[in-house]
PDB file of C-alpha atoms in Angstrom:
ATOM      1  CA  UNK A   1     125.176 116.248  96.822  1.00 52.00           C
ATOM      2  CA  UNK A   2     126.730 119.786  97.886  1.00 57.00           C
ATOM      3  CA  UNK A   3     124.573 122.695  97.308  1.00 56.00           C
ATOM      4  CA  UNK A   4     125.842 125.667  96.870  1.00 69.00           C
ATOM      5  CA  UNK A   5     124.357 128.585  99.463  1.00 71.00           C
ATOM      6  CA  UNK A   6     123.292 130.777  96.504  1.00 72.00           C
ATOM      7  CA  UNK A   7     121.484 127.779  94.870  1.00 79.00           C
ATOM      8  CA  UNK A   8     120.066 126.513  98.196  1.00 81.00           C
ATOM      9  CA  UNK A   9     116.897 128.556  97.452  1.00 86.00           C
ATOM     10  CA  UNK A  10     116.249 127.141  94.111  1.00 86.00           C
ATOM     11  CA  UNK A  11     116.966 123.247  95.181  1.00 82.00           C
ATOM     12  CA  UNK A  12     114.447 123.742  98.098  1.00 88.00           C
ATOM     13  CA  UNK A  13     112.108 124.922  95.582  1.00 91.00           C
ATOM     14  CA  UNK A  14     112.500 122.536  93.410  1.00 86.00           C
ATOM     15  CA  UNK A  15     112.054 120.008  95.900  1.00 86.00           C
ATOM     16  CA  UNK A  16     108.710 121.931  96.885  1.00 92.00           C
ATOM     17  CA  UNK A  17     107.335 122.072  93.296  1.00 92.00           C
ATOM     18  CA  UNK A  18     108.815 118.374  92.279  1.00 89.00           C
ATOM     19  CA  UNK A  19     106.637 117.336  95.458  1.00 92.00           C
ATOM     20  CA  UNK A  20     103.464 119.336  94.662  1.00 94.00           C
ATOM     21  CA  UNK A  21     103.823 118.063  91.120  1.00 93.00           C
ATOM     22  CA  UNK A  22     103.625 114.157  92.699  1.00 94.00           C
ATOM     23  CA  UNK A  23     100.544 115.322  94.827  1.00 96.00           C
ATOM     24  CA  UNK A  24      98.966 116.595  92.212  1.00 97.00           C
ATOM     25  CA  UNK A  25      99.540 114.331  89.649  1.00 96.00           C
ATOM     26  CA  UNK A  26      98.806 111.423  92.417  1.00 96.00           C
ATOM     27  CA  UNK A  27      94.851 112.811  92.760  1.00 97.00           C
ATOM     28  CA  UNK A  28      94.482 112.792  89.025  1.00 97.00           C
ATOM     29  CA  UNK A  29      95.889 109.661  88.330  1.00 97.00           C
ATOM     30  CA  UNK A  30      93.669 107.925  91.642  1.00 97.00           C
ATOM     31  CA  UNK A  31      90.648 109.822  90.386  1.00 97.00           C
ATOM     32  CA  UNK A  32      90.992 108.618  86.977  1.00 97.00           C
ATOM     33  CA  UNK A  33      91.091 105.036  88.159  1.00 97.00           C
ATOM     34  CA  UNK A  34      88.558 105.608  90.155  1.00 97.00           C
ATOM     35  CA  UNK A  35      86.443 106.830  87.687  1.00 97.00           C
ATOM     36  CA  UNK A  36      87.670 103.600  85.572  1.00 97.00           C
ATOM     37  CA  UNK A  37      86.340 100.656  88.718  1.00 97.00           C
ATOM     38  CA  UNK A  38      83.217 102.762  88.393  1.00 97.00           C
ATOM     39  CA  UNK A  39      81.953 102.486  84.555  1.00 97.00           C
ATOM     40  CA  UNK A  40      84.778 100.231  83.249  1.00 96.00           C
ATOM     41  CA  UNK A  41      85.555 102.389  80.298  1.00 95.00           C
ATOM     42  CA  UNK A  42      88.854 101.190  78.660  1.00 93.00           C
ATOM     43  CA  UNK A  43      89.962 104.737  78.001  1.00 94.00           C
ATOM     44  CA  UNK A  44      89.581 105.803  81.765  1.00 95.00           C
ATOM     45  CA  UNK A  45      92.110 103.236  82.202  1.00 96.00           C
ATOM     46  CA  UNK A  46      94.367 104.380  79.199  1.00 96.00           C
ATOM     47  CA  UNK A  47      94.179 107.842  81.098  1.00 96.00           C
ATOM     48  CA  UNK A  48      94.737 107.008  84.723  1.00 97.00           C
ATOM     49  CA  UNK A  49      97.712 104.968  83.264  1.00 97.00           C
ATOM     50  CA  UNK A  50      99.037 107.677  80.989  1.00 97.00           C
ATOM     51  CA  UNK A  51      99.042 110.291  84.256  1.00 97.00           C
ATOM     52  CA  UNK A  52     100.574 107.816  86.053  1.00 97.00           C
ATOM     53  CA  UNK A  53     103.777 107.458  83.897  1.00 97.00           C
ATOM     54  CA  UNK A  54     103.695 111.234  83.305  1.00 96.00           C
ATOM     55  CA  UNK A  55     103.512 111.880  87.181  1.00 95.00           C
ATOM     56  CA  UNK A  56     106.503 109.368  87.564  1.00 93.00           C
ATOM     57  CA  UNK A  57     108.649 110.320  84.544  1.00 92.00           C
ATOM     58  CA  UNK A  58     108.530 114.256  86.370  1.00 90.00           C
ATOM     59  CA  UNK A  59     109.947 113.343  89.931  1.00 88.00           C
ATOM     60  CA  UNK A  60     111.640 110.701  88.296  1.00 86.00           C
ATOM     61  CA  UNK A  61     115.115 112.383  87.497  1.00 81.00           C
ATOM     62  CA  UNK A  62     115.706 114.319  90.911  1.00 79.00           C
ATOM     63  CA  UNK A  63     115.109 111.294  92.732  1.00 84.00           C
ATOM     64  CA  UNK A  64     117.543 108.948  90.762  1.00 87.00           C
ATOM     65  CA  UNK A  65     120.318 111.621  90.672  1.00 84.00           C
ATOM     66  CA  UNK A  66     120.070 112.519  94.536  1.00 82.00           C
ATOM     67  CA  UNK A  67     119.170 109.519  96.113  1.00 86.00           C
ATOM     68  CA  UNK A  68     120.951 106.425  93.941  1.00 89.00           C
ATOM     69  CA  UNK A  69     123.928 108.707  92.353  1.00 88.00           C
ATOM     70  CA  UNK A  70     122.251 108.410  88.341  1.00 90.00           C
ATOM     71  CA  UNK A  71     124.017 110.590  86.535  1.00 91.00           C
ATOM     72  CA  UNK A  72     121.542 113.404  85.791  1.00 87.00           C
ATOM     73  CA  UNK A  73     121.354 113.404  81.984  1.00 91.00           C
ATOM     74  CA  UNK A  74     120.447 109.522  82.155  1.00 92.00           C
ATOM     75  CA  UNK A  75     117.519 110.343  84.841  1.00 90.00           C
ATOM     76  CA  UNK A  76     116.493 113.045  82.641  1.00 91.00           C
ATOM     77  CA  UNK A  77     116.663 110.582  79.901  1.00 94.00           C
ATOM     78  CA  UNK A  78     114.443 108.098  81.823  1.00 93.00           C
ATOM     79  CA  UNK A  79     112.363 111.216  82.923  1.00 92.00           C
ATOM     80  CA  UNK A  80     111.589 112.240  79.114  1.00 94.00           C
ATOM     81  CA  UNK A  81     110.852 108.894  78.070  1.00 96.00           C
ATOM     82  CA  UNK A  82     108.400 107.774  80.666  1.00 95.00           C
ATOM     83  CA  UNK A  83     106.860 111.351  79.950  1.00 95.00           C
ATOM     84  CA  UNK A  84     106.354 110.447  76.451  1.00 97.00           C
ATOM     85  CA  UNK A  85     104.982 107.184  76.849  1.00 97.00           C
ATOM     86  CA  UNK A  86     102.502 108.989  79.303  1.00 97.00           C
ATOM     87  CA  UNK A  87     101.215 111.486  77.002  1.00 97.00           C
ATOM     88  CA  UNK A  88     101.025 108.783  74.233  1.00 97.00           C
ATOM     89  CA  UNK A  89      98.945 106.369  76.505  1.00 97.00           C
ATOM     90  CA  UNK A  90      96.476 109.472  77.302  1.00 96.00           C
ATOM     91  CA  UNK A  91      96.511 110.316  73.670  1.00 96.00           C
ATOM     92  CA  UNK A  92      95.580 106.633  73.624  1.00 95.00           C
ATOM     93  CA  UNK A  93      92.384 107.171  75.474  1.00 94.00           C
ATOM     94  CA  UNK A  94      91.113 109.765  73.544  1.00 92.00           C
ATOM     95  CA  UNK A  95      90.793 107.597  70.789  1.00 89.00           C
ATOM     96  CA  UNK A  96      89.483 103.982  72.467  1.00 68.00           C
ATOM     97  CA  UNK A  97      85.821 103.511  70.944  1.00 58.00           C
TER      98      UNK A  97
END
């Protein structure tokens, strides 16, 4: 996609924060499933699943609008939905017994 050069600044930083974001969210979700192998807890595994999807559903959009040509309300459709589902899996393992 064309960039304008006044908007140039604000894509690259997107791009910077959308990658720091799948960083990020990458640690928590491996350290959460790590911390799931190591005591077996079901609701470590609700949680390292729930940050997973909510990692994903973030970068998703960008990445299906610049790279496969998704229109960008559907991959912010897709990116809203996978969000949700995230939050309600960790909301999920706050309440496994």
């Amino acid at each position: 996609m064309w960039v304008y050069a006044a908007a140039l600044p604000t894509a690259i930083g997107l791009a910077v924060v959308k990658t720091l974001v799948l960083i990020v969210g990458g640690v928590i979700t491996f350290f959460a499933y790590k911390a799931y192998r190591r005591t077996h807890q079901p609701a470590l595994r609700y949680l390292a699943v729930g940050f997973g999807l909510v990692t994903l559903g973030l970068v998703l959009a960008g990445m299906l609008y610049e790279l496969l040509g998704v229109p960008l309300m559907t991959g912010i459709l897709l990116e809203s939905l996978l969000v949700l589902l995230g939050f309600l899996v960790i909301a999920r393992s706050l309440y496994v017994t």
